[in-house]
mmCIF file of C-alpha atoms and ligand atoms in Angstrom:
data_model
loop_
_atom_site.group_PDB
_atom_site.id
_atom_site.type_symbol
_atom_site.label_atom_id
_atom_site.label_comp_id
_atom_site.label_asym_id
_atom_site.label_seq_id
_atom_site.Cartn_x
_atom_site.Cartn_y
_atom_site.Cartn_z
ATOM 1 C CA MET E 9 -110.455 20.530 52.116
ATOM 2 C CA ARG E 10 -109.913 22.632 49.113
ATOM 3 C CA LYS E 11 -106.477 23.238 48.032
ATOM 4 C CA LYS E 12 -105.004 26.405 48.169
ATOM 5 C CA VAL E 13 -104.996 27.750 44.358
ATOM 6 C CA SER E 14 -101.967 29.598 43.259
ATOM 7 C CA PRO E 15 -102.537 32.117 40.554
ATOM 8 C CA VAL E 16 -101.580 31.209 36.828
ATOM 9 C CA PRO E 17 -97.323 31.387 36.875
ATOM 10 C CA ALA E 18 -96.331 35.030 35.414
ATOM 11 C CA HIS E 19 -93.488 33.645 34.045
ATOM 12 C CA ILE E 20 -92.771 30.369 32.447
ATOM 13 C CA GLY E 21 -89.590 29.070 31.293
ATOM 14 C CA ILE E 22 -89.784 26.137 28.941
ATOM 15 C CA ILE E 23 -86.645 23.706 27.602
ATOM 16 C CA MET E 24 -88.163 22.679 24.297
ATOM 17 C CA ASP E 25 -86.303 19.176 24.288
ATOM 18 C CA GLY E 26 -86.974 15.570 22.446
ATOM 19 C CA ASN E 27 -87.156 16.949 18.823
ATOM 20 C CA GLY E 28 -84.071 15.166 17.640
ATOM 21 C CA ARG E 29 -85.784 12.074 19.302
ATOM 22 C CA TRP E 30 -89.257 12.642 18.319
ATOM 23 C CA ALA E 31 -87.848 12.550 14.651
ATOM 24 C CA GLN E 32 -85.395 9.326 15.250
ATOM 25 C CA GLN E 33 -88.232 7.630 16.433
ATOM 26 C CA ARG E 34 -90.206 7.946 13.102
ATOM 27 C CA GLY E 35 -86.827 7.394 10.774
ATOM 28 C CA GLN E 36 -86.934 10.996 10.048
ATOM 29 C CA ARG E 37 -84.152 13.700 9.990
ATOM 30 C CA ARG E 38 -83.554 15.719 13.057
ATOM 31 C CA THR E 39 -84.609 18.895 11.227
ATOM 32 C CA GLN E 40 -87.896 17.142 10.568
ATOM 33 C CA GLY E 41 -88.170 17.486 14.516
ATOM 34 C CA HIS E 42 -87.157 20.858 14.901
ATOM 35 C CA LEU E 43 -89.894 21.923 12.312
ATOM 36 C CA GLU E 44 -92.436 20.354 14.326
ATOM 37 C CA GLY E 45 -90.843 21.654 17.487
ATOM 38 C CA LEU E 46 -91.525 24.920 15.711
ATOM 39 C CA LYS E 47 -95.108 24.095 15.366
ATOM 40 C CA ALA E 48 -95.251 23.223 19.216
ATOM 41 C CA ALA E 49 -93.436 26.280 20.062
ATOM 42 C CA LYS E 50 -96.462 28.422 18.004
ATOM 43 C CA ARG E 51 -99.451 26.098 19.932
ATOM 44 C CA VAL E 52 -97.829 26.529 23.343
ATOM 45 C CA VAL E 53 -96.972 30.628 22.714
ATOM 46 C CA LYS E 54 -100.577 31.106 22.112
ATOM 47 C CA ALA E 55 -101.986 29.243 24.521
ATOM 48 C CA ALA E 56 -99.786 30.941 27.251
ATOM 49 C CA SER E 57 -101.022 34.196 26.107
ATOM 50 C CA ASP E 58 -104.503 32.964 26.252
ATOM 51 C CA LEU E 59 -104.209 31.835 29.913
ATOM 52 C CA GLY E 60 -102.817 35.095 30.734
ATOM 53 C CA VAL E 61 -99.100 34.333 31.056
ATOM 54 C CA ARG E 62 -97.040 37.492 31.089
ATOM 55 C CA TYR E 63 -93.674 36.017 30.388
ATOM 56 C CA LEU E 64 -92.575 32.867 28.440
ATOM 57 C CA THR E 65 -88.721 32.253 27.753
ATOM 58 C CA LEU E 66 -88.306 29.480 25.345
ATOM 59 C CA TYR E 67 -85.191 28.051 25.212
ATOM 60 C CA THR E 68 -84.466 27.862 21.557
ATOM 61 C CA PHE E 69 -80.616 27.723 21.151
ATOM 62 C CA SER E 70 -77.725 27.246 23.716
ATOM 63 C CA THR E 71 -74.156 28.724 23.985
ATOM 64 C CA GLU E 72 -73.293 24.626 23.723
ATOM 65 C CA ASN E 73 -75.732 23.981 20.702
ATOM 66 C CA TRP E 74 -73.070 25.234 18.572
ATOM 67 C CA LYS E 75 -71.194 22.076 18.865
ATOM 68 C CA ARG E 76 -74.028 20.337 16.519
ATOM 69 C CA ALA E 77 -73.677 19.625 12.579
ATOM 70 C CA ALA E 78 -73.823 22.694 10.511
ATOM 71 C CA GLU E 79 -76.757 21.713 8.629
ATOM 72 C CA GLU E 80 -78.864 21.466 12.220
ATOM 73 C CA VAL E 81 -77.453 24.606 13.100
ATOM 74 C CA GLY E 82 -78.274 26.473 10.225
ATOM 75 C CA PHE E 83 -81.473 24.891 10.007
ATOM 76 C CA ILE E 84 -82.376 25.825 13.772
ATOM 77 C CA MET E 85 -81.421 29.587 12.504
ATOM 78 C CA GLY E 86 -83.141 29.274 9.348
ATOM 79 C CA LEU E 87 -86.586 28.512 11.521
ATOM 80 C CA VAL E 88 -85.559 31.307 14.097
ATOM 81 C CA ARG E 89 -85.310 33.636 11.021
ATOM 82 C CA GLN E 90 -88.885 32.162 9.751
ATOM 83 C CA TYR E 91 -90.602 32.746 12.968
ATOM 84 C CA LEU E 92 -89.229 36.308 13.706
ATOM 85 C CA ARG E 93 -90.090 37.456 10.112
ATOM 86 C CA GLY E 94 -93.512 35.566 9.808
ATOM 87 C CA GLU E 95 -95.366 36.148 12.603
ATOM 88 C CA LEU E 96 -95.924 39.579 13.250
ATOM 89 C CA ASP E 97 -99.529 39.341 12.378
ATOM 90 C CA PHE E 98 -99.804 37.336 15.027
ATOM 91 C CA TYR E 99 -98.076 39.313 17.612
ATOM 92 C CA ARG E 100 -99.948 42.199 16.170
ATOM 93 C CA GLU E 101 -103.535 40.182 16.908
ATOM 94 C CA ASN E 102 -102.240 39.036 20.194
ATOM 95 C CA ARG E 103 -100.385 42.218 21.605
ATOM 96 C CA ILE E 104 -97.246 39.958 22.018
ATOM 97 C CA ARG E 105 -93.673 41.611 22.823
ATOM 98 C CA ILE E 106 -90.518 39.660 21.738
ATOM 99 C CA ARG E 107 -87.682 39.664 23.318
ATOM 100 C CA HIS E 108 -84.123 38.155 23.345
ATOM 101 C CA ALA E 109 -82.199 36.660 26.113
ATOM 102 C CA GLY E 110 -78.225 35.793 25.221
ATOM 103 C CA ASP E 111 -75.384 37.023 23.918
ATOM 104 C CA THR E 112 -76.159 38.610 21.059
ATOM 105 C CA ALA E 113 -72.491 39.321 19.908
ATOM 106 C CA GLY E 114 -72.060 35.746 19.257
ATOM 107 C CA LEU E 115 -75.094 35.169 17.074
ATOM 108 C CA PRO E 116 -75.182 35.410 13.127
ATOM 109 C CA PRO E 117 -75.478 39.163 12.361
ATOM 110 C CA ASP E 118 -78.793 38.674 10.240
ATOM 111 C CA ILE E 119 -80.298 36.729 13.050
ATOM 112 C CA ALA E 120 -79.172 39.691 15.668
ATOM 113 C CA GLY E 121 -80.822 42.201 12.999
ATOM 114 C CA GLU E 122 -83.949 39.912 12.957
ATOM 115 C CA LEU E 123 -84.179 39.826 16.645
ATOM 116 C CA ARG E 124 -83.579 43.585 16.902
ATOM 117 C CA LYS E 125 -86.474 44.278 14.596
ATOM 118 C CA ALA E 126 -88.668 41.992 15.902
ATOM 119 C CA ALA E 127 -88.158 43.682 19.253
ATOM 120 C CA GLU E 128 -88.992 47.414 18.213
ATOM 121 C CA ASP E 129 -91.754 46.206 15.844
ATOM 122 C CA THR E 130 -93.385 44.494 18.937
ATOM 123 C CA GLY E 131 -91.921 46.872 21.616
ATOM 124 C CA GLY E 132 -95.093 49.015 22.350
ATOM 125 C CA PHE E 133 -97.269 45.905 22.984
ATOM 126 C CA ASP E 134 -98.612 45.110 26.532
ATOM 127 C CA GLY E 135 -99.582 41.545 25.710
ATOM 128 C CA MET E 136 -97.523 38.388 27.080
ATOM 129 C CA GLN E 137 -93.793 38.945 26.402
ATOM 130 C CA VAL E 138 -91.873 35.749 24.771
ATOM 131 C CA ILE E 139 -87.746 35.937 25.460
ATOM 132 C CA LEU E 140 -86.011 33.900 22.903
ATOM 133 C CA ALA E 141 -83.239 31.941 24.858
ATOM 134 C CA LEU E 142 -80.757 32.062 21.509
ATOM 135 C CA ASN E 143 -77.285 31.597 21.850
ATOM 136 C CA TYR E 144 -78.115 31.210 25.811
ATOM 137 C CA GLY E 145 -75.990 29.773 28.494
ATOM 138 C CA GLY E 146 -77.103 30.834 32.233
ATOM 139 C CA ARG E 147 -73.470 30.755 33.135
ATOM 140 C CA ASP E 148 -72.574 33.303 30.221
ATOM 141 C CA GLU E 149 -75.198 35.379 31.560
ATOM 142 C CA ILE E 150 -73.905 35.521 34.932
ATOM 143 C CA VAL E 151 -70.446 36.429 33.514
ATOM 144 C CA ARG E 152 -71.835 39.084 31.370
ATOM 145 C CA ALA E 153 -73.641 40.618 34.170
ATOM 146 C CA ALA E 154 -70.757 40.473 36.264
ATOM 147 C CA ARG E 155 -68.351 42.337 33.676
ATOM 148 C CA ARG E 156 -71.208 44.578 33.257
ATOM 149 C CA LEU E 157 -71.110 45.285 37.035
ATOM 150 C CA ALA E 158 -67.337 45.667 36.848
ATOM 151 C CA ALA E 159 -67.761 48.223 33.903
ATOM 152 C CA SER E 160 -70.502 50.473 35.851
ATOM 153 C CA GLY E 161 -67.683 51.892 38.064
ATOM 154 C CA PRO E 162 -64.808 51.019 40.556
ATOM 155 C CA ARG E 163 -67.134 51.416 43.457
ATOM 156 C CA ALA E 164 -69.991 49.139 42.212
ATOM 157 C CA GLU E 165 -71.325 47.134 44.820
ATOM 158 C CA ILE E 166 -71.395 42.786 44.373
ATOM 159 C CA THR E 167 -74.684 42.210 45.684
ATOM 160 C CA GLU E 168 -77.371 39.911 44.863
ATOM 161 C CA ALA E 169 -79.291 42.949 43.739
ATOM 162 C CA ALA E 170 -76.686 44.555 41.598
ATOM 163 C CA ILE E 171 -76.192 41.093 39.631
ATOM 164 C CA SER E 172 -80.436 40.799 38.956
ATOM 165 C CA ALA E 173 -80.032 44.489 37.623
ATOM 166 C CA HIS E 174 -77.312 43.535 35.161
ATOM 167 C CA LEU E 175 -78.783 40.345 33.778
ATOM 168 C CA ASP E 176 -80.027 40.441 30.213
ATOM 169 C CA ASN E 177 -83.496 41.384 31.222
ATOM 170 C CA PRO E 178 -83.626 42.935 34.698
ATOM 171 C CA ASP E 179 -87.295 44.174 34.272
ATOM 172 C CA VAL E 180 -88.291 40.477 33.964
ATOM 173 C CA PRO E 181 -89.560 38.784 37.032
ATOM 174 C CA ASP E 182 -87.924 35.152 38.049
ATOM 175 C CA PRO E 183 -89.307 32.247 36.441
ATOM 176 C CA ASP E 184 -92.196 30.985 38.709
ATOM 177 C CA LEU E 185 -92.175 27.629 36.643
ATOM 178 C CA ILE E 186 -89.388 25.564 34.338
ATOM 179 C CA ILE E 187 -90.814 23.094 32.556
ATOM 180 C CA ARG E 188 -88.521 20.410 30.165
ATOM 181 C CA SER E 189 -89.971 17.987 28.306
ATOM 182 C CA ALA E 190 -88.832 14.556 26.798
ATOM 183 C CA GLY E 191 -88.321 13.468 30.215
ATOM 184 C CA GLU E 192 -84.562 14.306 31.382
ATOM 185 C CA PHE E 193 -84.324 15.480 34.925
ATOM 186 C CA ARG E 194 -81.548 18.404 34.175
ATOM 187 C CA ILE E 195 -81.400 22.273 33.637
ATOM 188 C CA SER E 196 -78.905 22.160 30.845
ATOM 189 C CA ASN E 197 -77.593 25.798 31.626
ATOM 190 C CA PHE E 198 -80.942 27.349 31.584
ATOM 191 C CA LEU E 199 -82.084 30.531 33.796
ATOM 192 C CA LEU E 200 -79.446 29.353 36.524
ATOM 193 C CA TRP E 201 -79.648 32.600 38.433
ATOM 194 C CA GLU E 202 -83.426 33.320 37.887
ATOM 195 C CA GLY E 203 -84.620 29.883 38.587
ATOM 196 C CA ALA E 204 -83.266 29.438 41.919
ATOM 197 C CA TYR E 205 -86.606 29.017 43.246
ATOM 198 C CA ALA E 206 -88.603 28.066 40.466
ATOM 199 C CA GLU E 207 -91.360 25.232 40.265
ATOM 200 C CA TYR E 208 -89.558 22.141 37.742
ATOM 201 C CA LEU E 209 -91.748 20.140 35.869
ATOM 202 C CA VAL E 210 -90.155 17.468 33.597
ATOM 203 C CA SER E 211 -92.703 16.134 31.217
ATOM 204 C CA PRO E 212 -91.976 12.746 29.241
ATOM 205 C CA LYS E 213 -93.592 13.983 25.962
ATOM 206 C CA PHE E 214 -91.024 15.137 23.241
ATOM 207 C CA TRP E 215 -91.251 18.821 22.369
ATOM 208 C CA PRO E 216 -93.175 18.265 18.977
ATOM 209 C CA ASP E 217 -96.137 16.617 20.834
ATOM 210 C CA TRP E 218 -96.690 19.292 23.089
ATOM 211 C CA THR E 219 -100.043 21.284 23.013
ATOM 212 C CA GLY E 220 -101.585 23.959 24.481
ATOM 213 C CA GLU E 221 -103.835 21.278 26.528
ATOM 214 C CA ASP E 222 -100.149 20.464 27.935
ATOM 215 C CA LEU E 223 -99.519 23.690 29.309
ATOM 216 C CA GLU E 224 -102.597 23.868 31.006
ATOM 217 C CA ARG E 225 -101.852 20.562 32.614
ATOM 218 C CA ALA E 226 -98.653 22.047 34.022
ATOM 219 C CA ILE E 227 -100.069 25.220 35.319
ATOM 220 C CA GLU E 228 -102.933 22.907 37.002
ATOM 221 C CA ASP E 229 -100.193 21.053 38.345
ATOM 222 C CA PHE E 230 -98.081 24.262 39.251
ATOM 223 C CA ARG E 231 -101.019 25.481 41.024
ATOM 224 C CA GLY E 232 -101.146 22.551 43.197
ATOM 225 C CA ARG E 233 -97.560 23.180 44.806
ATOM 226 C CA ASN E 234 -96.686 24.950 47.896
ATOM 227 C CA ARG E 235 -93.762 27.371 47.005
ATOM 228 C CA ARG E 236 -92.563 28.116 50.235
ATOM 229 C CA PHE E 237 -89.031 30.240 49.168
ATOM 230 C CA GLY E 238 -86.921 28.629 51.959
ATOM 231 C CA GLY E 239 -89.373 30.135 54.344
ATOM 232 C CA THR E 240 -91.858 27.311 56.503
ATOM 233 C CA VAL E 241 -95.393 26.125 55.453
ATOM 234 C CA LYS E 242 -98.182 28.306 55.881
HETATM 235 C C1 FPP T 26 -83.947 20.803 21.920
HETATM 236 O O1 FPP T 26 -84.065 19.219 20.990
HETATM 237 C C2 FPP T 26 -84.273 21.207 20.791
HETATM 238 C C3 FPP T 26 -83.490 22.421 20.182
HETATM 239 C C4 FPP T 26 -81.938 22.386 20.793
HETATM 240 C C5 FPP T 26 -83.876 23.060 18.946
HETATM 241 C C6 FPP T 26 -85.215 24.233 19.593
HETATM 242 C C7 FPP T 26 -85.753 25.056 18.508
HETATM 243 C C8 FPP T 26 -86.995 24.628 17.998
HETATM 244 C C9 FPP T 26 -88.175 23.906 19.197
HETATM 245 C C10 FPP T 26 -87.418 25.428 16.800
HETATM 246 C C11 FPP T 26 -87.775 26.802 16.857
HETATM 247 C C12 FPP T 26 -88.584 27.686 17.970
HETATM 248 C C13 FPP T 26 -88.720 28.295 17.882
HETATM 249 C C14 FPP T 26 -89.497 29.203 18.870
HETATM 250 C C15 FPP T 26 -87.952 30.035 16.913
HETATM 251 P P1 FPP T 26 -83.141 18.161 20.860
HETATM 252 O O2 FPP T 26 -82.528 18.398 19.338
HETATM 253 O O3 FPP T 26 -82.005 18.311 21.625
HETATM 254 O O4 FPP T 26 -83.861 16.612 20.802
HETATM 255 P P2 FPP T 26 -83.004 15.384 21.409
HETATM 256 O O5 FPP T 26 -82.408 15.539 22.940
HETATM 257 O O6 FPP T 26 -83.942 14.326 21.363
HETATM 258 O O7 FPP T 26 -81.995 15.223 20.462
#
């Protein structure tokens, strides 16, 4: 009997974990792992766009990642700057739109500026949307949404729809699939509200080893799942 085939997930979120361990296994510095992690992100963005994914959220820097050594934080921010500045031709060719999720106010001003510029430069593209979760925490996003809702007026009704409407990117549909590389079964404060009914996939591979084929395999796995959203089996 043929399995019921669901389409390609419209929105995939990825927790790109294992950069540090990848480097340590090779006796290299953690920063080398992040450099290779950026290359993996580029491979996976291209593959997702080619496969017809509409939204790809990349967990690039969490609200908790500031606890890391200043050198590592500075290095990751440098990679983000490089990615935002250096990829314009690639975005243009692939009609990719860049967006941000997270607290802009807590970002270094130059990074916030680069994000704004990349979002403006690519805002008219109708291809896949890449959402960089930067200075992002799921709890923080819910708190900021609640504050915006409260500020919208004394009669603001507190409903699920109203909170959803005040998230960072309210027009972006909830993720269908959330992938975590490097083998750990944790959500680490990623898309807590939006991921309520996502399918989850944990891959043992460290993020720098990820390729487009790994994404294809993850999508194949997703297509075999039976999503019920709290209902019963059809
Ligand atoms: C988690 O691995 C990875 C990060 C905190 C940084 C992710 C950043 C990149 C992949 C580079 C920038 C990407 C873009 C798209 C601009 P870890 O350091 O926690 O690994 P570990 O758990 O093995 O220590």
